[in-house]
XYZ file of C-alpha atoms in Angstrom:
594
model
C 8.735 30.087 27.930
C 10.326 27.526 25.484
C 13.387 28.914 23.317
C 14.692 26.498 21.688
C 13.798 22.615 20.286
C 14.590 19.396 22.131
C 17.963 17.881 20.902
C 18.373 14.245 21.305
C 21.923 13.922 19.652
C 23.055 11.065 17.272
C 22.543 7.138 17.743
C 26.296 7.300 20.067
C 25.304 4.766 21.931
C 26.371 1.247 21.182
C 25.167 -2.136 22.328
C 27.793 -4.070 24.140
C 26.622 -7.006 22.950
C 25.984 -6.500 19.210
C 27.642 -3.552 18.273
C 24.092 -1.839 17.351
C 23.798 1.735 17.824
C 21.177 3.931 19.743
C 20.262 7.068 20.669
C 20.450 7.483 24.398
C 16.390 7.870 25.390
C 16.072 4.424 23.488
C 17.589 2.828 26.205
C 14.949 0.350 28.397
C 13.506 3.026 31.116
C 13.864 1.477 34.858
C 16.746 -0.577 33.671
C 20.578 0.087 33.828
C 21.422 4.201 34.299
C 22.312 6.643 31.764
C 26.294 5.872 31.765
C 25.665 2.652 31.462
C 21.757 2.288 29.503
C 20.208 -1.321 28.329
C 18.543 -1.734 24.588
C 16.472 -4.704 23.602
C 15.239 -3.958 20.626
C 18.817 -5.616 19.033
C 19.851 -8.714 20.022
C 17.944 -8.815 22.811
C 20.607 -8.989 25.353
C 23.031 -11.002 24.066
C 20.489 -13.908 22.801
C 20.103 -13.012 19.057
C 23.738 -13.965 17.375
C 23.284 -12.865 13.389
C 26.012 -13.523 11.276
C 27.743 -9.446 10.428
C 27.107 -8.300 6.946
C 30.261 -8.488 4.991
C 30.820 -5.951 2.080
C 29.582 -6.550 -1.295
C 32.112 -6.842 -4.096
C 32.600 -4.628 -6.864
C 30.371 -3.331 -8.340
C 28.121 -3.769 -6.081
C 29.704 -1.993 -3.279
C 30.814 1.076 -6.136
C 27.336 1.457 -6.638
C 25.998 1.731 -2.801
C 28.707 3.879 -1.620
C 28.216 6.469 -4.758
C 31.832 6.250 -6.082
C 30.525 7.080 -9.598
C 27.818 9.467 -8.630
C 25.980 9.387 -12.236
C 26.178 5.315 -12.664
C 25.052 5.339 -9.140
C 22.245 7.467 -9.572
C 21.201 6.053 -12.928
C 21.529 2.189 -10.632
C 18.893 3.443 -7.952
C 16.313 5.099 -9.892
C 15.824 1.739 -11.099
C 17.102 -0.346 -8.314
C 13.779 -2.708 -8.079
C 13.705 -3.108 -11.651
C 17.529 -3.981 -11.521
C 16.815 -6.290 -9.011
C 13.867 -7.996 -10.606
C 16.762 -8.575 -13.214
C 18.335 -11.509 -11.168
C 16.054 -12.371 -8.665
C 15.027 -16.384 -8.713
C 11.688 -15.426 -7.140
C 8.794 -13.889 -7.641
C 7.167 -11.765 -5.092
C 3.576 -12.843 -5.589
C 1.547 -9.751 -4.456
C -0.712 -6.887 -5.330
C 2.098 -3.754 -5.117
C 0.120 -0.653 -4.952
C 1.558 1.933 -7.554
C -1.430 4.817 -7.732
C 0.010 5.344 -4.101
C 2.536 6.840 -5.910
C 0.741 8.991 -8.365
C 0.862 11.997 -6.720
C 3.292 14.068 -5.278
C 5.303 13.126 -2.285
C 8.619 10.714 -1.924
C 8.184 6.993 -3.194
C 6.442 4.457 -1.114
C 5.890 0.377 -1.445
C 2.645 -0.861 -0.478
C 1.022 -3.864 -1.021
C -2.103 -5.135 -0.402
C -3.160 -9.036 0.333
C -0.780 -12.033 1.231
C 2.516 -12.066 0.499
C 4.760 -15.300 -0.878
C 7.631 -15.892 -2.810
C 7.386 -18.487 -6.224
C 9.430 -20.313 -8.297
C 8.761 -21.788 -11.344
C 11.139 -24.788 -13.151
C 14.595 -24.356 -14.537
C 13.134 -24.405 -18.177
C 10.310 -22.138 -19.308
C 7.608 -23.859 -21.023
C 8.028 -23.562 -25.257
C 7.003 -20.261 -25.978
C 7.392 -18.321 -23.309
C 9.457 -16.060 -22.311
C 12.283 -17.053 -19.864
C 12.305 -15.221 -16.461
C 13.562 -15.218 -13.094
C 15.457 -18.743 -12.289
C 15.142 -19.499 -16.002
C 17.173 -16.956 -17.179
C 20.606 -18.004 -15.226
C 20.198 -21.524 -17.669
C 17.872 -20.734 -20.574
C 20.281 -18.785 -23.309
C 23.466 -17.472 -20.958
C 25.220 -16.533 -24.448
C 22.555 -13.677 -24.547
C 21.735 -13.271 -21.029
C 22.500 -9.694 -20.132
C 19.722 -8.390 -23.323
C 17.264 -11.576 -22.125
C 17.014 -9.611 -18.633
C 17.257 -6.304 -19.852
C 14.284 -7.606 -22.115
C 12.278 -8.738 -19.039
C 12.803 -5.551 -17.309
C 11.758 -3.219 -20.116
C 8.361 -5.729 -20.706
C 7.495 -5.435 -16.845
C 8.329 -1.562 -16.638
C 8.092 0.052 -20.463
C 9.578 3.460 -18.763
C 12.551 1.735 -17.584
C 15.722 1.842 -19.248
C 18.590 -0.352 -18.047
C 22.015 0.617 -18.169
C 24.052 -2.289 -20.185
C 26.938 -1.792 -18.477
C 25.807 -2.175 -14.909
C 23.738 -4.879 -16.029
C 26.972 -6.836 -17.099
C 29.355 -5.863 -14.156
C 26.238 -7.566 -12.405
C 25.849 -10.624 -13.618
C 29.649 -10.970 -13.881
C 29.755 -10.559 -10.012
C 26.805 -13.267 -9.290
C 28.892 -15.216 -11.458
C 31.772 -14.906 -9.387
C 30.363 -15.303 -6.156
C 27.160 -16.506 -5.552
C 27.301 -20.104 -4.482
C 23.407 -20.453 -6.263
C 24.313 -18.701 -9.398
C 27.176 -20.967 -9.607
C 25.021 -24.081 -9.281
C 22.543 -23.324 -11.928
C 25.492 -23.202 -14.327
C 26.308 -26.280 -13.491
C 22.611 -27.464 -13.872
C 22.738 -25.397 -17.566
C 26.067 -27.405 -18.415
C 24.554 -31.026 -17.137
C 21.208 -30.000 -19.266
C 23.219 -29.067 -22.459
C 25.357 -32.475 -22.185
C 23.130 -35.246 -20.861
C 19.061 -34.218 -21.811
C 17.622 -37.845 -21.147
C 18.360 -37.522 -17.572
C 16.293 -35.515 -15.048
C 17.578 -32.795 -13.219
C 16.459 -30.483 -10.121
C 18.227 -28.019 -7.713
C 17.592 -28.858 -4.570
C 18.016 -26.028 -1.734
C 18.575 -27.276 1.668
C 16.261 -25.907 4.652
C 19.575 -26.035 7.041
C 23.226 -26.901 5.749
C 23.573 -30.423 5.274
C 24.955 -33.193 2.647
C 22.527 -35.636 0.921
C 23.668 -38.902 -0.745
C 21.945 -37.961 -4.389
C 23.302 -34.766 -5.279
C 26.050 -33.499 -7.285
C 28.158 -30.922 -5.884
C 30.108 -28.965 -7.925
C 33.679 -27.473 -6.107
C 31.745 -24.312 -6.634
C 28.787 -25.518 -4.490
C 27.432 -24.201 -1.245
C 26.792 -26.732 1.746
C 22.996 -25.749 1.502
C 22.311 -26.079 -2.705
C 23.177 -29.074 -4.731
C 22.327 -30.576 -8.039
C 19.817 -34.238 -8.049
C 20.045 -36.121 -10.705
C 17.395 -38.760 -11.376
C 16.224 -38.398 -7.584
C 12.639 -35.924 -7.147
C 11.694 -37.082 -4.057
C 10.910 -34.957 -1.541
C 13.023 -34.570 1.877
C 11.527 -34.800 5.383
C 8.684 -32.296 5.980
C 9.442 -30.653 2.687
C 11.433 -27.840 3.566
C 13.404 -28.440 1.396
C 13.203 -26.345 -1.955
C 13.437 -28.228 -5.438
C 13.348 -26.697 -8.668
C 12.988 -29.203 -11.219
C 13.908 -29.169 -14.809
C 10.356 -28.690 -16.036
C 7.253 -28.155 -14.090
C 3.895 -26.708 -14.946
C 3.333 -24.691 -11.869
C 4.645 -22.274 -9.574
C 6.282 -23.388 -6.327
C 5.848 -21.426 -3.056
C 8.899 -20.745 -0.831
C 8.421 -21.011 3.030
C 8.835 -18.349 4.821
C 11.026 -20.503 7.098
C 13.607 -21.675 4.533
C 17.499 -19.895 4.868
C 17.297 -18.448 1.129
C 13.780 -17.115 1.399
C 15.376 -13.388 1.349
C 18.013 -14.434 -0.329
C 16.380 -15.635 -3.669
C 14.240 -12.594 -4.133
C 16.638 -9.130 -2.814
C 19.978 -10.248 -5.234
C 21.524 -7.727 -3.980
C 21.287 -7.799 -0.737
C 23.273 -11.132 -0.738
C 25.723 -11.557 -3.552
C 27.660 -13.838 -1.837
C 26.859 -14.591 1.529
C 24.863 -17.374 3.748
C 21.534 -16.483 5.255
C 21.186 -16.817 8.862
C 19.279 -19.925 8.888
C 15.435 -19.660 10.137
C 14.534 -23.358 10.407
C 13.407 -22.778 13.990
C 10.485 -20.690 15.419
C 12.587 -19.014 17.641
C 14.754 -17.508 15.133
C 12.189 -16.520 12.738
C 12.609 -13.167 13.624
C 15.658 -13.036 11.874
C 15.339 -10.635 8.808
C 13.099 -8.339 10.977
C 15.802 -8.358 13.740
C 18.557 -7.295 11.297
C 16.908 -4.701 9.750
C 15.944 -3.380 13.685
C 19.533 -3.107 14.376
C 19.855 -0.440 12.376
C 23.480 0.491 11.971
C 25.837 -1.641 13.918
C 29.656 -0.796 14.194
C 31.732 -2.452 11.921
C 28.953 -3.706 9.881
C 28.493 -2.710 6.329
C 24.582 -3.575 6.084
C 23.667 -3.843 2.759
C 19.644 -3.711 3.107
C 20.010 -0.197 4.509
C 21.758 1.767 1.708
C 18.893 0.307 -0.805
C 16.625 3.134 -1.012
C 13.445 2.148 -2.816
C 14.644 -1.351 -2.380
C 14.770 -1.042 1.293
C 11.848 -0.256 1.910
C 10.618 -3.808 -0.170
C 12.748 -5.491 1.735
C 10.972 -4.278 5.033
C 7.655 -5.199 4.009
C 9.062 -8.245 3.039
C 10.533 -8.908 6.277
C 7.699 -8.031 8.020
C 5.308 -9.963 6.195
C 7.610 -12.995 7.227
C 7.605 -12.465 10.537
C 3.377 -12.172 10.713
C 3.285 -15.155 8.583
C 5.195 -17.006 11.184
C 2.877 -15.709 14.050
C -0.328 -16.786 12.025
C 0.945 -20.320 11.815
C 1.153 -20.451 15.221
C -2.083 -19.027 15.697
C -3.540 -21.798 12.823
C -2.232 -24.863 15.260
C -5.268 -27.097 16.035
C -3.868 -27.139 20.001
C -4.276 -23.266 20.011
C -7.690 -22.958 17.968
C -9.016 -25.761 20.038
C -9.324 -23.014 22.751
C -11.497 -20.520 20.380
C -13.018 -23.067 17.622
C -16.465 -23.143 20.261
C -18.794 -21.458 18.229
C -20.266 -18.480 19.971
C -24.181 -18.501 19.009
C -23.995 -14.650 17.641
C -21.264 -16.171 15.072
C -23.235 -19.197 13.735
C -26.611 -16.663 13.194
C -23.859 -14.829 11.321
C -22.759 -17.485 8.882
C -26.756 -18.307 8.302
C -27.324 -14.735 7.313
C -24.470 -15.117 4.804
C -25.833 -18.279 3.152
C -24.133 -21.038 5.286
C -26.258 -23.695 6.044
C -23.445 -26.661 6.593
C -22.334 -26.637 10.690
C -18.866 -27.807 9.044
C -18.697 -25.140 7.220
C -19.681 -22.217 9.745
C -17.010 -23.748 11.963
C -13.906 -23.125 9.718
C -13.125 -19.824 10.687
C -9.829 -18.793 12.019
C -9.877 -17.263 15.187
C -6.918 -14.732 16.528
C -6.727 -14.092 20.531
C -6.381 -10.509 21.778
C -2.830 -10.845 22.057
C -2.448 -10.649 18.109
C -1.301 -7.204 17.657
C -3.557 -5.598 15.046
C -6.172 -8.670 15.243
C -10.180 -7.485 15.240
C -9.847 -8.707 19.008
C -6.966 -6.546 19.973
C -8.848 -3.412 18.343
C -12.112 -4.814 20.556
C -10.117 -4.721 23.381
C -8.675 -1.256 23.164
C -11.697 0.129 22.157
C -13.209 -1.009 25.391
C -10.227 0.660 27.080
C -10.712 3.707 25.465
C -14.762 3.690 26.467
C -14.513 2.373 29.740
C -12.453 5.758 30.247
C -14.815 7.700 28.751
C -17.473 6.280 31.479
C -15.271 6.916 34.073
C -14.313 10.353 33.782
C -16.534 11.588 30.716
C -15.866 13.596 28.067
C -12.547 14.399 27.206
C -10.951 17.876 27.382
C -8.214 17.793 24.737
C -7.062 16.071 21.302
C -3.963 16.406 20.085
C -2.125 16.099 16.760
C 1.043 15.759 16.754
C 2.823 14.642 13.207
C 6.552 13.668 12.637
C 8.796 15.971 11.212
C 11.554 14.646 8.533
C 13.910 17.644 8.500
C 14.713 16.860 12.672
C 18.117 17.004 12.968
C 18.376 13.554 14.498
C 17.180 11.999 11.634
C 19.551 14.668 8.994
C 22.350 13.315 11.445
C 21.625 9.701 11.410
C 21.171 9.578 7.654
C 24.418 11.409 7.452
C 26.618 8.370 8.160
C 25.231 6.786 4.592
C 25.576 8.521 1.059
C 22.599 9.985 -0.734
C 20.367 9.260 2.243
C 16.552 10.499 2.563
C 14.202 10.503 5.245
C 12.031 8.289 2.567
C 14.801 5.682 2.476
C 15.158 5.005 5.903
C 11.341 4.196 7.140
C 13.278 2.932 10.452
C 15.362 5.828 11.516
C 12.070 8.103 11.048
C 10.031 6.150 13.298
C 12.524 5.325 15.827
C 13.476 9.181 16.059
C 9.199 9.843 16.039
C 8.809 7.596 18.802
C 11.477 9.327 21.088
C 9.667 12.558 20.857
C 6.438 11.158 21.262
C 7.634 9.179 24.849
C 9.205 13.249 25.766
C 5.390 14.840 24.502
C 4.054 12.055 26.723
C 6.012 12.625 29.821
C 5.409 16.399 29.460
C 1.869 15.779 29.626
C 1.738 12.874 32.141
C 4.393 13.419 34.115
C 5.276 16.710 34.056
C 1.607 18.704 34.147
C 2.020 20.550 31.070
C -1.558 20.865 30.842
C -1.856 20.719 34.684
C -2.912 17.382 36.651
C -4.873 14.750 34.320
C -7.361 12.292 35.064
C -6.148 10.209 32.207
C -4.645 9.743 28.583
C -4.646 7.579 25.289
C -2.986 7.864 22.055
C -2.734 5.961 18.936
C 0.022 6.170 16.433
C -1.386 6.450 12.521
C 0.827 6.949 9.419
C 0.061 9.229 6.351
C -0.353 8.003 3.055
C 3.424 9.452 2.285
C 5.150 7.247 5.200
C 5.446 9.952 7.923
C 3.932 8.693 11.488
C 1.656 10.899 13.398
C -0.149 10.513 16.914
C -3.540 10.995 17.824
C -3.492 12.185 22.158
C -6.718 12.165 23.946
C -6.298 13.952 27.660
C -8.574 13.990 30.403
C -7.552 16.645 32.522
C -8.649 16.616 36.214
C -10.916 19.607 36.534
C -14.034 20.684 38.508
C -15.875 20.844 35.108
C -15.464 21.647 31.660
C -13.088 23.475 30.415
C -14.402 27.432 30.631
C -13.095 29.740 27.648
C -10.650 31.161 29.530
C -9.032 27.988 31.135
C -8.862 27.247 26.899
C -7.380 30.181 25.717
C -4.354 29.963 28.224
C -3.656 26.314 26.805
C -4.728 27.395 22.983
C -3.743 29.574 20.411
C -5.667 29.911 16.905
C -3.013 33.220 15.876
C 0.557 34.421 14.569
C 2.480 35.604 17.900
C 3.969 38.761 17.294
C 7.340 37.925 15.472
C 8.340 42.057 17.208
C 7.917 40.146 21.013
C 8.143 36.577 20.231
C 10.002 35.823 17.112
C 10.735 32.052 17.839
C 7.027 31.530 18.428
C 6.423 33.374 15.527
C 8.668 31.180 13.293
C 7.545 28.344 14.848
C 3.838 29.055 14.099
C 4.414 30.173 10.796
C 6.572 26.551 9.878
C 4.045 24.493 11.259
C 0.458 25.262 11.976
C -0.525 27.028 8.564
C -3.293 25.585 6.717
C -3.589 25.744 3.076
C -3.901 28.304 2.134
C -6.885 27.290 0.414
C -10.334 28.592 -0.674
C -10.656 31.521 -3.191
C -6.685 32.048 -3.058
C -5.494 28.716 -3.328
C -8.086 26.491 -5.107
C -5.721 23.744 -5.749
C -5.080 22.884 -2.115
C -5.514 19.662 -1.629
C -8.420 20.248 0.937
C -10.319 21.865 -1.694
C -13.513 19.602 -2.291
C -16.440 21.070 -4.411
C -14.815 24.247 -4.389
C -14.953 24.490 -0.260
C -12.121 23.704 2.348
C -12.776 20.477 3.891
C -11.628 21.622 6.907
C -13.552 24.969 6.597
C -11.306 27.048 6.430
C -10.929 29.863 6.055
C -12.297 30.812 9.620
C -14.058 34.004 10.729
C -11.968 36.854 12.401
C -12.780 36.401 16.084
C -11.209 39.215 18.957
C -11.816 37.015 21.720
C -12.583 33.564 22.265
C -16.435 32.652 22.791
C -18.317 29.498 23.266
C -20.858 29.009 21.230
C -24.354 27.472 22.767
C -24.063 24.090 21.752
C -20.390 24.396 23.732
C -18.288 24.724 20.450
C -15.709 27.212 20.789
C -14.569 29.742 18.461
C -10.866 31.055 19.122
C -9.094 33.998 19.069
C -8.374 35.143 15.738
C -7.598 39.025 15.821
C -7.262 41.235 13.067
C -4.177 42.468 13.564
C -2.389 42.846 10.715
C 0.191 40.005 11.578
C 0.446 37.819 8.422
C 3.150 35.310 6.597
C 3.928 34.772 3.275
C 3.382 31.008 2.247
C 3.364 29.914 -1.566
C 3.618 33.679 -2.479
C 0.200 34.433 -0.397
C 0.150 36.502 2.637
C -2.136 34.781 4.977
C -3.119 35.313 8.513
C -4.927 34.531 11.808
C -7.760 33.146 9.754
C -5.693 30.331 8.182
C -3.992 29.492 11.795
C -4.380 25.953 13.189
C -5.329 25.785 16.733
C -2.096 24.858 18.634
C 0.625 25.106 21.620
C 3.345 27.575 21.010
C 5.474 26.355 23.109
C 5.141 22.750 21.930
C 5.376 23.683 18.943
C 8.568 25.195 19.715
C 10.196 22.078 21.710
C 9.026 19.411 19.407
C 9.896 21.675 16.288
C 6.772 19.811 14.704
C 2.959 20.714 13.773
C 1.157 20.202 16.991
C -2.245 20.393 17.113
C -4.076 21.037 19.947
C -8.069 21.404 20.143
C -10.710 21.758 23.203
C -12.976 18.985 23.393
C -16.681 19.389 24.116
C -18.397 16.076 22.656
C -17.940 12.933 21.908
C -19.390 10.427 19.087
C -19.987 6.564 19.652
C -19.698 4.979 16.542
């Protein structure tokens, strides 16, 4: 009954107030009307005033927009390596690489807490200069010194010289930091008895100790004979010679700045002094593409998406602190007497000790409480109406035209460099799958519903759909079969179908012809498949059913193997068909309480 997939269009729509644009069913539901929709998820009406990304200068802005197509290609395969080059900062982290080990397009994971450190202007004698270190320590040799550090971090990376040098010429040129630590090199070189630092304002400002060059931004300077600390220590101050690392707050205007070069050559960070505008880097990156604005963090590719963890690692941090405020844990600190038999089983025998603990509320997204919660949700439904009647599957698809026309707009785009353009098309489709169901009967009148949104190991979201549907009993087999299909449709009567099917919902193939499938564990399919060849669909006695699976001689040809109904995942046709996606859809006859 469904010819053709649901078409959303392109992000069109543009916030009056920012310039950000949107596709049209992101627009706040119940607010405004379609000629004339509302977004939050910019600027938040007007409230959130970020300071527009200008355009990087050459080379910089050669390499993002592809002009040379082979320097630019040879620039991103390497692009975190090339930025590791002339970042001040270290990103102290575990970064997961076997994620990457296998096939599939590149992700960045990390595991663990996240911070930025910096270490003094001078390495230590013997070691090898890096980061800060290498904008004063040796400049006569400084493009090999950093192409040096890159090959001894990555051996399989080889920099290009000459983009190195174009570079480092342009942070000469323009970056108001770069330009200071040159003057800190030339003060170091000319006067050693004295004692120098950079100091790097929390907030623009102008402090009675420090020498600015003409070169100088209002929020970096140069102390000379003055390490004392400013008020609260926000301030950042790399000294001369130090024997540890320092750690930048997350709160400080060059946090970003310091460790993605290339993201700000020569520009001022919004500043994120206050709580209220912590948000900041997260915010930008959720605008997406604004009009007008070239936004450099989005044409980054594999740098991108490091600079979106990074962003929202800042943005939790700043939510934890809150939580951590003695007037907030003063409300949860009351040891519960389940938790303080807890900490005796581990070994704790101090009441000090036992009472250290951390406590998030339920309204911590992603907390231990907040999964409590919803898992309560989710069984207090189960009470109430029983066992559900159907889970669905339904995973994102990266060839959807919205996101092919979105990415469009940039050069050399992928669905794996744009993380936000996936999920924001994923989550449109999965608001229309939702209405279908809830709003519009698909599966006839429900009882209730509850999804959660997971993401594969390669990036792409999917959503797990549990529906209660309001029924006199359980589902029989025939009520099943009309919602259900385990087969090819006839491509002779139903070609679209057929196509559709054949896209989506094969599995493998695996077993004896295709031992290699991933699936494949002790030489069986994980997933046991595949099935038997079933005529009708039966219910077995324990109230598992077995579906349909004729042998009728309708097969496809997948990875140069003709398979058929036996490799079919159960599904919807016709969802399959609007959502242009693998759907999954399975009956329901038990549940487990784990």
């Amino acid at each position: 009954t469904i010819f053709s997939p649901v078409y959303l269009g392109g992000p069109n729509h543009v916030c009056p107030h920012c310039g950000a644009l949107f596709w049209n069913e992101e627009r706040v539901r119940g607010c405004g009307s379609r000629d004339s929709p509302i977004y939050n998820k910019c600027c938040r009406g007007g409230t959130i005033v970020l300071t527009p990304y200008k355009p990087p200068p050459e080379p910089l802005i050669g390499l993002l927009t592809w002009q040379d197509s082979k320097l630019s290609k040879r620039f991103f395969e390497g692009i975190r390596s090339y930025n590791s080059m002339f970042a001040m900062t270290s990103m102290g982290v575990n970064v997961i690489k076997s994620i990457n080990d296998g096939r599939g397009p590149y992700v960045f994971k990390i595991s663990g807490q996240l911070c930025h450190r910096i270490g003094p202007l001078m390495p230590s004698n013997g070691t090898r200069p890096e980061y800060c270190q290498l904008y004063i320590f040796d400049t006569e040799n400084e493009v090999k010194n950093r192409m040096a550090v890159a090959s001894h971090e990555n051996a399989a990376f080889k920099p290009d010289e000459s983009i190195v040098a174009s570079l480092l010429s342009m942070f000469d040129s323009h970056n108001p930091i770069v330009q200071l630590f040159h003057t800190a090199r030339d003060r170091l070189s000319n006067e050693s008895d004295d004692q120098y630092s950079v100091k790097i304002f929390s907030s623009p400002k102008q402090h009675g100790s420090v020498y600015s060059a003409p070169v100088a931004s209002e929020v970096v300077g140069l102390v000379i004979n003055d390490l004392g600390m400013s008020d609260e220590g926000r301030d950042l101050i790399i000294q001369d010679h130090a024997s540890n690392l320092q750690r930048i707050k997350e709160t400080h205007c060059k946090f970003m700045e310091c460790s993605t070069r290339y993201y700000f050559p020569m520009e001022k960070m919004d500043s994120m002094k206050n709580y209220s505008t912590i948000n900041i880097p997260y915010q930008r990156q959720g605008k997406g593409k604004i009009v007008g604005d070239f936004n450099t963090p989005l044409r980054g590719k594999k740098l991108t998406q490091a600079y979106f963890v990074d962003a929202y690692c800042c943005v939790e941090e700043s939510r934890l602190s809150h939580y951590r405020k003695k007037t907030f844990q003063a409300k949860y600190r009351t040891a519960s007497y389940k938790s303080l038999l807890q900490a005796a089983d581990r070994g704790v025998t101090e009441a000090a000790a036992a009472g250290q603990r951390v406590y998030l509320p339920g309204s911590f997204t992603a907390g231990p409480r907040w999964y409590y919660q919803n898992y309560q949700d989710c069984v207090a439904l189960c009470r109430r109406f029983g066992c559900p009647d159907l889970f669905i599957t339904f995973t994102c698809n990266a060839s959807w035209p919205e996101i092919r026309e979105a990415l469009s707009t940039t050069p050399a785009q992928h669905p794996s460099d744009r993380a936000d353009i996936v999920d924001r098309v994923f989550q449109m489709k999965l608001n229309l799958l939702m209405d279908d169901i809830t709003k519009y009967s698909f599966f006839g009148p429900i009882l209730g519903v509850v999804y959660t949104i997971e993401f594969q190991k390669r990036g792409l979201p999917h959503v797990h759909i549990i529906v209660w549907l309001k029924n006199d009993g359980p589902l029989t087999a025939e009520q099943i079969d009309t919602y259900i299909s385990a087969q090819l449709p006839d491509p002779s009567i139903d070609p679209i179908g057929y196509d559709a099917v054949s896209k989506f919902m094969i599995h493998g193939p695996c077993g004896a012809i295709g031992p290699s499938s991933p699936c494949m564990v002790d030489g069986k399919c994980s997933k046991f498949y595949p099935k038997e060849f079933s005529s009708t669909i039966t219910m077995s006695s324990d109230g598992r059913v077995i579906y349909a699976r004729p042998k009728n001689g309708i097969t496809f040809e997948k990875n140069g193997v003709h398979v058929d109904n036996r490799f079919i995942v159960p599904h919807n046709v016709d969802l399959c068909v609007k959502y242009d996606a693998h759907i999954n859809v399975e009956s329901v006859n038990a549940m487990e309480w784990r």
